[in-house]
mmCIF file of C-alpha atoms in Angstrom:
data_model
loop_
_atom_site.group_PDB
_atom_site.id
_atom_site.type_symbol
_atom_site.label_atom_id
_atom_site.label_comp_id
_atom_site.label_asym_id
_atom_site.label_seq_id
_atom_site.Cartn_x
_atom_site.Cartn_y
_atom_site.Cartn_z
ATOM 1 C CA UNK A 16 22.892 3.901 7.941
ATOM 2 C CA UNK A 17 24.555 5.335 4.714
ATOM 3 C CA UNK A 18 22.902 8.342 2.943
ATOM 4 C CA UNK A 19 20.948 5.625 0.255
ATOM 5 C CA UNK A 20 19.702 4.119 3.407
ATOM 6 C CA UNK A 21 18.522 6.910 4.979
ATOM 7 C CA UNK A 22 17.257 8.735 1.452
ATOM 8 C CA UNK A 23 15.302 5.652 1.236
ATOM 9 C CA UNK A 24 13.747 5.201 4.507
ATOM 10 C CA UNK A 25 12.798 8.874 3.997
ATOM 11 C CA UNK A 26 10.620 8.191 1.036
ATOM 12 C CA UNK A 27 8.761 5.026 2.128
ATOM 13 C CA UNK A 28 8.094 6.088 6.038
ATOM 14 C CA UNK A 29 9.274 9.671 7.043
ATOM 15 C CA UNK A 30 12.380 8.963 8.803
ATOM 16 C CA UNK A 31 15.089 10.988 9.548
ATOM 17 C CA UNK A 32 16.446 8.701 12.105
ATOM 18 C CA UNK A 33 15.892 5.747 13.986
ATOM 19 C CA UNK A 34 11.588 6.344 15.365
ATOM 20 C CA UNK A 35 10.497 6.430 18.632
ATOM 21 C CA UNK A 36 8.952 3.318 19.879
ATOM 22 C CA UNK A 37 8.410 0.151 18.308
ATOM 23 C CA UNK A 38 10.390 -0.512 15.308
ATOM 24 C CA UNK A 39 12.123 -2.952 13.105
ATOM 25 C CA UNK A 40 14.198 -1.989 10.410
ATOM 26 C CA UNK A 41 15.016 -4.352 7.574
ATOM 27 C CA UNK A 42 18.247 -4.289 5.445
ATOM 28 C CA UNK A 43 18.808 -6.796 2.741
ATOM 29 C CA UNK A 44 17.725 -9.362 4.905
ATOM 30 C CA UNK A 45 18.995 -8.789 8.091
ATOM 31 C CA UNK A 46 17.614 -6.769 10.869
ATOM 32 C CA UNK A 47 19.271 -2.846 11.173
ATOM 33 C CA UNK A 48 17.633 -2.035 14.279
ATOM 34 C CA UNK A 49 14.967 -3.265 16.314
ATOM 35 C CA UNK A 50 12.966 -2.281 19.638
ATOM 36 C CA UNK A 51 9.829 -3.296 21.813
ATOM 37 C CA UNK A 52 7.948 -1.178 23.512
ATOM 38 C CA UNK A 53 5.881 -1.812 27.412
ATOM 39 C CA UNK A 54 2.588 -2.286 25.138
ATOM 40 C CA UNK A 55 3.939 -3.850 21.325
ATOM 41 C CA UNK A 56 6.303 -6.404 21.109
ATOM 42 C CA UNK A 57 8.463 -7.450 17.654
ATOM 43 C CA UNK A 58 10.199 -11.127 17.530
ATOM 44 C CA UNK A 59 11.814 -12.995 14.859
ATOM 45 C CA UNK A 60 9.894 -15.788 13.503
ATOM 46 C CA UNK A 61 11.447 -19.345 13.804
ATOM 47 C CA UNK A 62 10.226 -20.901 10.243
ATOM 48 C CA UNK A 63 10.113 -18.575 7.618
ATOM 49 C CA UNK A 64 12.177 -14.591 7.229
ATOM 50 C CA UNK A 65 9.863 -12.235 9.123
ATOM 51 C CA UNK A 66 8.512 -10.923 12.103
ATOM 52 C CA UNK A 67 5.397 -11.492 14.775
ATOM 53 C CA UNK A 68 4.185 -7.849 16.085
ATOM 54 C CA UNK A 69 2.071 -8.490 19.187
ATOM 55 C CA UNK A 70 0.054 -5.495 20.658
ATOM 56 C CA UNK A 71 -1.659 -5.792 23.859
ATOM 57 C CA UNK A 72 -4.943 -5.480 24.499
ATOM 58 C CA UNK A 73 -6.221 -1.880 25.064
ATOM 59 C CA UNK A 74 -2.706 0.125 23.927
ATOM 60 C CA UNK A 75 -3.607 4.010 22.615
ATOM 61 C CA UNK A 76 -1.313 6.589 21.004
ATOM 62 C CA UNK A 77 1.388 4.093 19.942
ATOM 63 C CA UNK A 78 2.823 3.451 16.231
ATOM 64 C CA UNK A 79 5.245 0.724 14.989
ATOM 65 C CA UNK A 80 7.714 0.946 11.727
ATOM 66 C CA UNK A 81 8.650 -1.635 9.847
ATOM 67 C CA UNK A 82 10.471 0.040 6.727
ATOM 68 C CA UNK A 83 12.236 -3.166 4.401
ATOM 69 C CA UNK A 84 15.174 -1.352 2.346
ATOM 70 C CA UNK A 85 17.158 -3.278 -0.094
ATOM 71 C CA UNK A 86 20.245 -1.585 -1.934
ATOM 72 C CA UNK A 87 21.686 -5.003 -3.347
ATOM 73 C CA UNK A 88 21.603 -5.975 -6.927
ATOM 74 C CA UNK A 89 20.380 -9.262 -7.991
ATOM 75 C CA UNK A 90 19.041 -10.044 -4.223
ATOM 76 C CA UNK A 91 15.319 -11.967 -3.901
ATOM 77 C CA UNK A 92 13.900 -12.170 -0.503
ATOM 78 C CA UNK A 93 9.914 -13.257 0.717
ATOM 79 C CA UNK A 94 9.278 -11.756 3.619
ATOM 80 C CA UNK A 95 6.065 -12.813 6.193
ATOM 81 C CA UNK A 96 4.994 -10.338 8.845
ATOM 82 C CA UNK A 97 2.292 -11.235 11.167
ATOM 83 C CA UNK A 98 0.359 -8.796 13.539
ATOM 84 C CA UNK A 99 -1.766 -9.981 16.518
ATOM 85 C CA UNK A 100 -3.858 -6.589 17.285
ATOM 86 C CA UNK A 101 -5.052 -7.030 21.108
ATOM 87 C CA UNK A 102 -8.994 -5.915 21.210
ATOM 88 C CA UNK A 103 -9.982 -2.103 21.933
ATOM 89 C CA UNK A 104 -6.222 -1.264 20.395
ATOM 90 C CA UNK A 105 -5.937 1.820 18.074
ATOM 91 C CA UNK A 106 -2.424 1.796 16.782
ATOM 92 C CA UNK A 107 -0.530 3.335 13.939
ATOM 93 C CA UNK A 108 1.540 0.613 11.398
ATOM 94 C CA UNK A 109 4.241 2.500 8.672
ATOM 95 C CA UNK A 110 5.904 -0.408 6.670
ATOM 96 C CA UNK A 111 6.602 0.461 3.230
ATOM 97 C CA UNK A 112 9.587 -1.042 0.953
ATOM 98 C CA UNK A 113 12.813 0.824 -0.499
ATOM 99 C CA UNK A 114 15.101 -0.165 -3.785
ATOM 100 C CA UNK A 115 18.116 1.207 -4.632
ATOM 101 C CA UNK A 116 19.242 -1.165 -7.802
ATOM 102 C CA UNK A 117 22.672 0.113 -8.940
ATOM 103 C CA UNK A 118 22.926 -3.167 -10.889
ATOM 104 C CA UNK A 119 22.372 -4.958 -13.885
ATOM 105 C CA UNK A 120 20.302 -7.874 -11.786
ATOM 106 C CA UNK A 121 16.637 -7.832 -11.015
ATOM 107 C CA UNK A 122 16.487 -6.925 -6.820
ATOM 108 C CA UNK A 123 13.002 -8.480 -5.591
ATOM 109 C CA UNK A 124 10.945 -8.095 -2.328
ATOM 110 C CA UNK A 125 7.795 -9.701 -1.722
ATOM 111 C CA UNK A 126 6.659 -8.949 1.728
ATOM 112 C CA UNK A 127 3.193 -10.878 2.567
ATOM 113 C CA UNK A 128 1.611 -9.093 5.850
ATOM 114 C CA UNK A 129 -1.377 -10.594 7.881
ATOM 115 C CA UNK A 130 -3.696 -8.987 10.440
ATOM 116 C CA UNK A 131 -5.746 -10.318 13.015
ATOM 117 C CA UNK A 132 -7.860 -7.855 14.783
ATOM 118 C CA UNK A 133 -9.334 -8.524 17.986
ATOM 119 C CA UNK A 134 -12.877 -6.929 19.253
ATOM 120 C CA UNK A 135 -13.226 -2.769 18.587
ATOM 121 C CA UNK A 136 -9.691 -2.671 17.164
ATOM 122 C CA UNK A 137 -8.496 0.604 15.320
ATOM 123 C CA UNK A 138 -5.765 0.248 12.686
ATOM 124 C CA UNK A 139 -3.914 2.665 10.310
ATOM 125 C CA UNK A 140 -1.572 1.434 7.814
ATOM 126 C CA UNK A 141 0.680 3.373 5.789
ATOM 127 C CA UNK A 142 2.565 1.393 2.610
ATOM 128 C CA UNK A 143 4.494 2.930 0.156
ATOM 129 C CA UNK A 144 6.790 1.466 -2.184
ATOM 130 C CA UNK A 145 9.922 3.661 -4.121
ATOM 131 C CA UNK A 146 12.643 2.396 -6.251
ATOM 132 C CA UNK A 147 15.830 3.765 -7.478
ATOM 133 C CA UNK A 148 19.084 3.778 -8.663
ATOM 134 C CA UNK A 149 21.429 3.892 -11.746
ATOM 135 C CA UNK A 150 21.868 0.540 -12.654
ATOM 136 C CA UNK A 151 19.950 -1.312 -15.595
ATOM 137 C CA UNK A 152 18.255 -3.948 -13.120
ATOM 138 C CA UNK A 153 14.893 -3.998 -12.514
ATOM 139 C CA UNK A 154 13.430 -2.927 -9.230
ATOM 140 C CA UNK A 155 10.465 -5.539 -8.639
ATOM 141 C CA UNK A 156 7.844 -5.403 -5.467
ATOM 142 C CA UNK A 157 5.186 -7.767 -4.299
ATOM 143 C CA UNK A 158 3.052 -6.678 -2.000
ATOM 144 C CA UNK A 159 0.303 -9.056 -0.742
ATOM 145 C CA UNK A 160 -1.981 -8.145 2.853
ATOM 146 C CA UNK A 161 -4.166 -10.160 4.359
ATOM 147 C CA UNK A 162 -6.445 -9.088 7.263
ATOM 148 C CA UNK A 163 -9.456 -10.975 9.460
ATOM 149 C CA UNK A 164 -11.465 -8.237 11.333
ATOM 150 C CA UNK A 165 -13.126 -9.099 14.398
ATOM 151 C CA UNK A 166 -16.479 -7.912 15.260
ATOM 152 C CA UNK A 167 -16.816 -4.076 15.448
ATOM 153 C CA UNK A 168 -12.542 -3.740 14.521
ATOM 154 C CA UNK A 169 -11.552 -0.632 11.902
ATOM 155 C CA UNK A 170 -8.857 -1.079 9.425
ATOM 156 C CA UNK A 171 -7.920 2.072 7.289
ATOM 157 C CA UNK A 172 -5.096 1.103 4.747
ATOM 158 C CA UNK A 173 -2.938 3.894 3.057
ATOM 159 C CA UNK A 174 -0.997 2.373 -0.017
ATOM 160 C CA UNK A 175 1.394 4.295 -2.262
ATOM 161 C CA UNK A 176 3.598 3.288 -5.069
ATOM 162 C CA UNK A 177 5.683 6.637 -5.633
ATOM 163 C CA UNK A 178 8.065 5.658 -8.373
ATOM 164 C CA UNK A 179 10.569 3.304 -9.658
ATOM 165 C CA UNK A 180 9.139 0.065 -9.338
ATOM 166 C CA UNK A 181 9.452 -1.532 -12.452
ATOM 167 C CA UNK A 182 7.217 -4.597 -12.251
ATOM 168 C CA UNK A 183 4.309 -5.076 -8.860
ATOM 169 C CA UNK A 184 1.681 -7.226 -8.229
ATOM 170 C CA UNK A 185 -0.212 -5.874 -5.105
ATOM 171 C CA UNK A 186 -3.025 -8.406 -4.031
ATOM 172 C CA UNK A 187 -5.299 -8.001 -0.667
ATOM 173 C CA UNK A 188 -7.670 -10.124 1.138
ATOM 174 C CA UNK A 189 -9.705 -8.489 3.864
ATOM 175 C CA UNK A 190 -12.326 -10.239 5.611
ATOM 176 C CA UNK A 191 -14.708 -8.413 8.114
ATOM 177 C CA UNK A 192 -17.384 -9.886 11.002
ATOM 178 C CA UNK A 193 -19.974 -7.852 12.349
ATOM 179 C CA UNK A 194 -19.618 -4.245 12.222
ATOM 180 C CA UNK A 195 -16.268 -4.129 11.191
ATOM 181 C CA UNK A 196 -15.015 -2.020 9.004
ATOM 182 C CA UNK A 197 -12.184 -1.387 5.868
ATOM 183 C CA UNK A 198 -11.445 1.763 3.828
ATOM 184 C CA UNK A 199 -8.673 1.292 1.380
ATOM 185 C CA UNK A 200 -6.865 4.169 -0.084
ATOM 186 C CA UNK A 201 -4.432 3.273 -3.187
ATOM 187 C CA UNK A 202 -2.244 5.284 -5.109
ATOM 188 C CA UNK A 203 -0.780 3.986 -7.666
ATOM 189 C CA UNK A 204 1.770 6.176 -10.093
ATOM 190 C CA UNK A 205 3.314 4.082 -12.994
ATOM 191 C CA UNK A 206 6.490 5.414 -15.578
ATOM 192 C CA UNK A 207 8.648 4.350 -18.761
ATOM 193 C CA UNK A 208 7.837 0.906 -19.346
ATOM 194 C CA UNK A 209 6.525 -0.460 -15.847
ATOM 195 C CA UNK A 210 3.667 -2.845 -14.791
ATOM 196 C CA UNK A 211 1.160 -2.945 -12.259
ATOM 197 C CA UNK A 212 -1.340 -5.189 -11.154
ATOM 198 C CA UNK A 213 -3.918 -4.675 -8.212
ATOM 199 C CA UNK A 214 -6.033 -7.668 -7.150
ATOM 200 C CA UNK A 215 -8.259 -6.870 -4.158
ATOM 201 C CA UNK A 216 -10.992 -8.964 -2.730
ATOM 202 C CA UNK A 217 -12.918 -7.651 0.302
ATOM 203 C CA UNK A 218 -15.941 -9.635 2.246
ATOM 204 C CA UNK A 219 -18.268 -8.294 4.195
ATOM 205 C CA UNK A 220 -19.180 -11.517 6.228
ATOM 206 C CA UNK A 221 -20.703 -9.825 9.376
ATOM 207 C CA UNK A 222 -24.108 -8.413 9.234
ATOM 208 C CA UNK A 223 -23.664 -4.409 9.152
ATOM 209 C CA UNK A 224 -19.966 -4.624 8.409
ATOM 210 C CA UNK A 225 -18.900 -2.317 5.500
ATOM 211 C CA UNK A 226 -15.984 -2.173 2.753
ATOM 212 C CA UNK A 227 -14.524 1.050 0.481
ATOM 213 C CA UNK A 228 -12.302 1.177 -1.657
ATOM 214 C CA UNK A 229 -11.106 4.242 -3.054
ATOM 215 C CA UNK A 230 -7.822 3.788 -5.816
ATOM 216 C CA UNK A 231 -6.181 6.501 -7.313
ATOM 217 C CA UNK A 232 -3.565 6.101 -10.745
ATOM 218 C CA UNK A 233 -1.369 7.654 -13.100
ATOM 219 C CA UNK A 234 -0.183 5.678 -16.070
ATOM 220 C CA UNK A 235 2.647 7.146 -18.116
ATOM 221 C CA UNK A 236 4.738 6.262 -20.787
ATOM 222 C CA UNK A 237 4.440 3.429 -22.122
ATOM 223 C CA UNK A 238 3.420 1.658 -18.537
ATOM 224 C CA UNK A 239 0.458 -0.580 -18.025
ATOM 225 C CA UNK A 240 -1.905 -1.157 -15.194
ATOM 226 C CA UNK A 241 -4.564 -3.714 -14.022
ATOM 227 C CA UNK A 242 -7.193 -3.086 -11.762
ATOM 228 C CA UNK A 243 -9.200 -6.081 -10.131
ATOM 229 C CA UNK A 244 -11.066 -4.737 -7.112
ATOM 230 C CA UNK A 245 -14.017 -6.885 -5.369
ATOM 231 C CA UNK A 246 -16.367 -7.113 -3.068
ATOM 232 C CA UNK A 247 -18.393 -9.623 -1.678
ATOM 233 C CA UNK A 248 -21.376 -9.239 0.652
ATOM 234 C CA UNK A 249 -22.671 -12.165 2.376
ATOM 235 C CA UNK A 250 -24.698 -10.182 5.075
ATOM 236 C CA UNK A 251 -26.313 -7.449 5.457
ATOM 237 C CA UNK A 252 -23.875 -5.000 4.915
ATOM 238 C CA UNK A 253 -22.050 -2.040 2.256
ATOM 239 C CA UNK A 254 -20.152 -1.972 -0.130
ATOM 240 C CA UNK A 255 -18.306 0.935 -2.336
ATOM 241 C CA UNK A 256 -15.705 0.661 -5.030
ATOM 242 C CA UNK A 257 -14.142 3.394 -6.908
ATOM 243 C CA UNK A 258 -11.385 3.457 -9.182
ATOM 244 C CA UNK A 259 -10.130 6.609 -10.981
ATOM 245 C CA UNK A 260 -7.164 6.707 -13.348
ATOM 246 C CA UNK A 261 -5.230 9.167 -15.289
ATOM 247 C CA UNK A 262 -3.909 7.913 -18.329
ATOM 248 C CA UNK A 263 -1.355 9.866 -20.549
ATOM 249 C CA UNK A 264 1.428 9.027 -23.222
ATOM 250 C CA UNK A 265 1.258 5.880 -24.643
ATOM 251 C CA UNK A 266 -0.077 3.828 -21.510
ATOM 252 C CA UNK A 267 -2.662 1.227 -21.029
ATOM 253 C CA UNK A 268 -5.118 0.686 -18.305
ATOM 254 C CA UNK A 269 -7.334 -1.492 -17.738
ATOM 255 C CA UNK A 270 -10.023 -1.540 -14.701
ATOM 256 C CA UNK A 271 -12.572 -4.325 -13.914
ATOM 257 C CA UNK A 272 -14.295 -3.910 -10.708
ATOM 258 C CA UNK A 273 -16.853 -6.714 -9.047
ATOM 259 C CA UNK A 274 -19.322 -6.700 -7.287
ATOM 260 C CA UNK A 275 -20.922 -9.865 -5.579
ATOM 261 C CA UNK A 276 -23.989 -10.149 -3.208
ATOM 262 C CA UNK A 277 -24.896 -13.519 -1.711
ATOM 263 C CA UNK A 278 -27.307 -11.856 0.743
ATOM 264 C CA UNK A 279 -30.896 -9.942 0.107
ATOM 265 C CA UNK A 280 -29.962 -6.877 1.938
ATOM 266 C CA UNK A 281 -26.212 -6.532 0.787
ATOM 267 C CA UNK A 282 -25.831 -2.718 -0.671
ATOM 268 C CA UNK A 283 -23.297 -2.811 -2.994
ATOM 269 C CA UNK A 284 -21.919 -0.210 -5.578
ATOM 270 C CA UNK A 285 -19.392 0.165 -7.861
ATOM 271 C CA UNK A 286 -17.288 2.674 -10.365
ATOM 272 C CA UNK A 287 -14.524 2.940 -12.894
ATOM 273 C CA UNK A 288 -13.364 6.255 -14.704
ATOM 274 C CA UNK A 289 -10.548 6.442 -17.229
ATOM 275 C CA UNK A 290 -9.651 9.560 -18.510
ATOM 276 C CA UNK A 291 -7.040 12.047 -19.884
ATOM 277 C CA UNK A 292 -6.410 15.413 -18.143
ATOM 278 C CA UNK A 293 -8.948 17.831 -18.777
ATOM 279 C CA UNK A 294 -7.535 20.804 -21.720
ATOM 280 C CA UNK A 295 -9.617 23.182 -19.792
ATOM 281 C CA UNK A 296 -7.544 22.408 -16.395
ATOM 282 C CA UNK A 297 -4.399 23.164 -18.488
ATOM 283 C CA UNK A 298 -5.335 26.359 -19.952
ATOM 284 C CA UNK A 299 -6.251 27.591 -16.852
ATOM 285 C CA UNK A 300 -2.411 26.713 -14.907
ATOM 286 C CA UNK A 301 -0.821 27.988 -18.218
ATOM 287 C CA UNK A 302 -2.441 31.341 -18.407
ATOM 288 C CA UNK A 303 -1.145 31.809 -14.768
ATOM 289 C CA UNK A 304 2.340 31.000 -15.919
ATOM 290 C CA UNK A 305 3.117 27.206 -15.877
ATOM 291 C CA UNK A 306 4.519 25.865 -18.735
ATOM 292 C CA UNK A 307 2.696 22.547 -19.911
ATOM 293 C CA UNK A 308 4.770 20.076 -17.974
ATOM 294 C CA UNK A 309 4.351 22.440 -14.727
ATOM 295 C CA UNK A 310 0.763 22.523 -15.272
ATOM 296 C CA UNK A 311 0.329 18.903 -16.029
ATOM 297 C CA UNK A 312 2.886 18.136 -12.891
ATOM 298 C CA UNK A 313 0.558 20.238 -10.427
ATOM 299 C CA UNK A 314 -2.590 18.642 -11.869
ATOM 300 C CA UNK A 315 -1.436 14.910 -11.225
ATOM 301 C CA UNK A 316 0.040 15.808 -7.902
ATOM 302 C CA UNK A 317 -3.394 16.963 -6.955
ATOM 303 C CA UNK A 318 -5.255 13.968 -8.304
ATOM 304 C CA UNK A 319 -2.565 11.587 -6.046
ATOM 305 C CA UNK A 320 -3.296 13.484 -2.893
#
């Protein structure tokens, strides 16, 4: 690990060095550094680029990484990543993708991550996405997750796009049985002349299972975004989606939440807000001391937490 590496693996999961536990580090498409634990097990896959997590039945208090970093211009790579979460599991997942582009090339990564959680399952996973790098190329990142709950299973996902990523499209499918749950948090920070797109599509196909989504952005520049968050409820069951955006410069954003019931006593609600920063919330910094950019800088950094 060179100091890019390690800058990088800093920014998308928190590491100083190689974790404790489980883990599978990714380098332009070969592995850096991999390990098992008694309770989670990582293997290659045989068909495609990508890895099978298995976690046992019943395992507490553990965590797995999977950081991808990728400091090659003009390199494309799909990744697949499959996790088999045993029932009564509550487990910890930090993946996240890292770009340095000192190049004139586009460097891609599309990474395509599927659950399956057994019975009672608890997961928490943390994605965030960060590009740099001096070069002219373009720093590109397709996310897509894909997740089948099991009855009474809980999946909280954390997803951050800090900066640098010049074009995304980010698309999730979560499906949940019987009192299973999802909360998605997205954050979603856009610059110069970047695109984003956000497709989600959640269904509630269990009677009492329940789906939020909660999605956080800042458009700046001359950047664009697009929002398309749904849910579905075909039981009885809840359903919340919020979107809030901040929109400065010369961006565009564009937000267009649905909501679809196909059952009597689905509960579903939805909401959109674009907006400016508030003059009032600037005056207020300023007379303390900021200048405008501090003030504006403090603002958005509280909006994103």
């Amino acid at each position: 690990m060179n100091e890019v590496d390690l800058k990088l693996l800093m920014e998308i999961a928190k590491l100083e060095s190689v974790p404790q536990g489980a883990y599978n580090i990714r380098k332009n498409g070969e592995s850096a550094g991999r390990a098992s634990s008694d309770t989670i097990e990582i293997v290659s896959k045989t068909d495609k680029p990508g890895i099978d997590i298995h976690v046992k039945a019943g395992t507490k208090n553990e965590s797995v990484h999977i950081p991808v970093i990728l400091t090659e211009t003009a390199y494309t790579e799909t990744v697949y990543n499959d996790f088999f979460i045993g029932d009564d599991a509550d487990i910890l997942i930090v993946a996240g993708c890292g770009i340095h582009n000192g190049g004139c090339n586009t460097t891609q990564h599309d990474g395509v991550h599927t659950f399956y959680l057994g019975k009672n399952a608890r997961v928490k996973y943390v994605e965030r996405h960060y590009g740099e790098g001096e070069g002219e190329g373009k720093r590109v990142m397709n996310p897509e997750t894909v997740a089948y709950l099991d009855e009474g299973a809980y999946m909280e996902l954390e997803t951050t796009q800090i900066k640098g990523v010049d074009d995304t499209v980010r698309k999730t499918y979560i499906e949940c049985k019987k009192g299973a749950e999802v909360v998605i948090n997205e954050k979603l920070f856009t610059h110069d002349e970047q695109h984003a797109e956000s497709k989600m599509d959640i269904v509630l196909a269990g009677e009492d299972a329940s789906g939020r989504v909660i999605s956080r952005s800042v458009a700046r520049d001359k950047s664009s975004q697009i929002f398309f968050p749904s849910v579905t409820g075909r039981a009885s069951c809840f359903g919340h989606v919020q979107c809030d955006s901040i929109i400065m410069d010369g961006a565009t954003i564009k937000s267009i939440p649905t909501v679809a019931a196909e059952h009597p006593e689905a509960t579903l609600v939805h909401e959109a807000a674009i907006g400016k920063i508030a003059g009032e919330q600037l005056q207020k910094l300023m007379t303390l001391g900021l200048t405008r950019e501090e003030a504006e800088e403090k603002i958005l950094d509280g909006f994103m937490r």
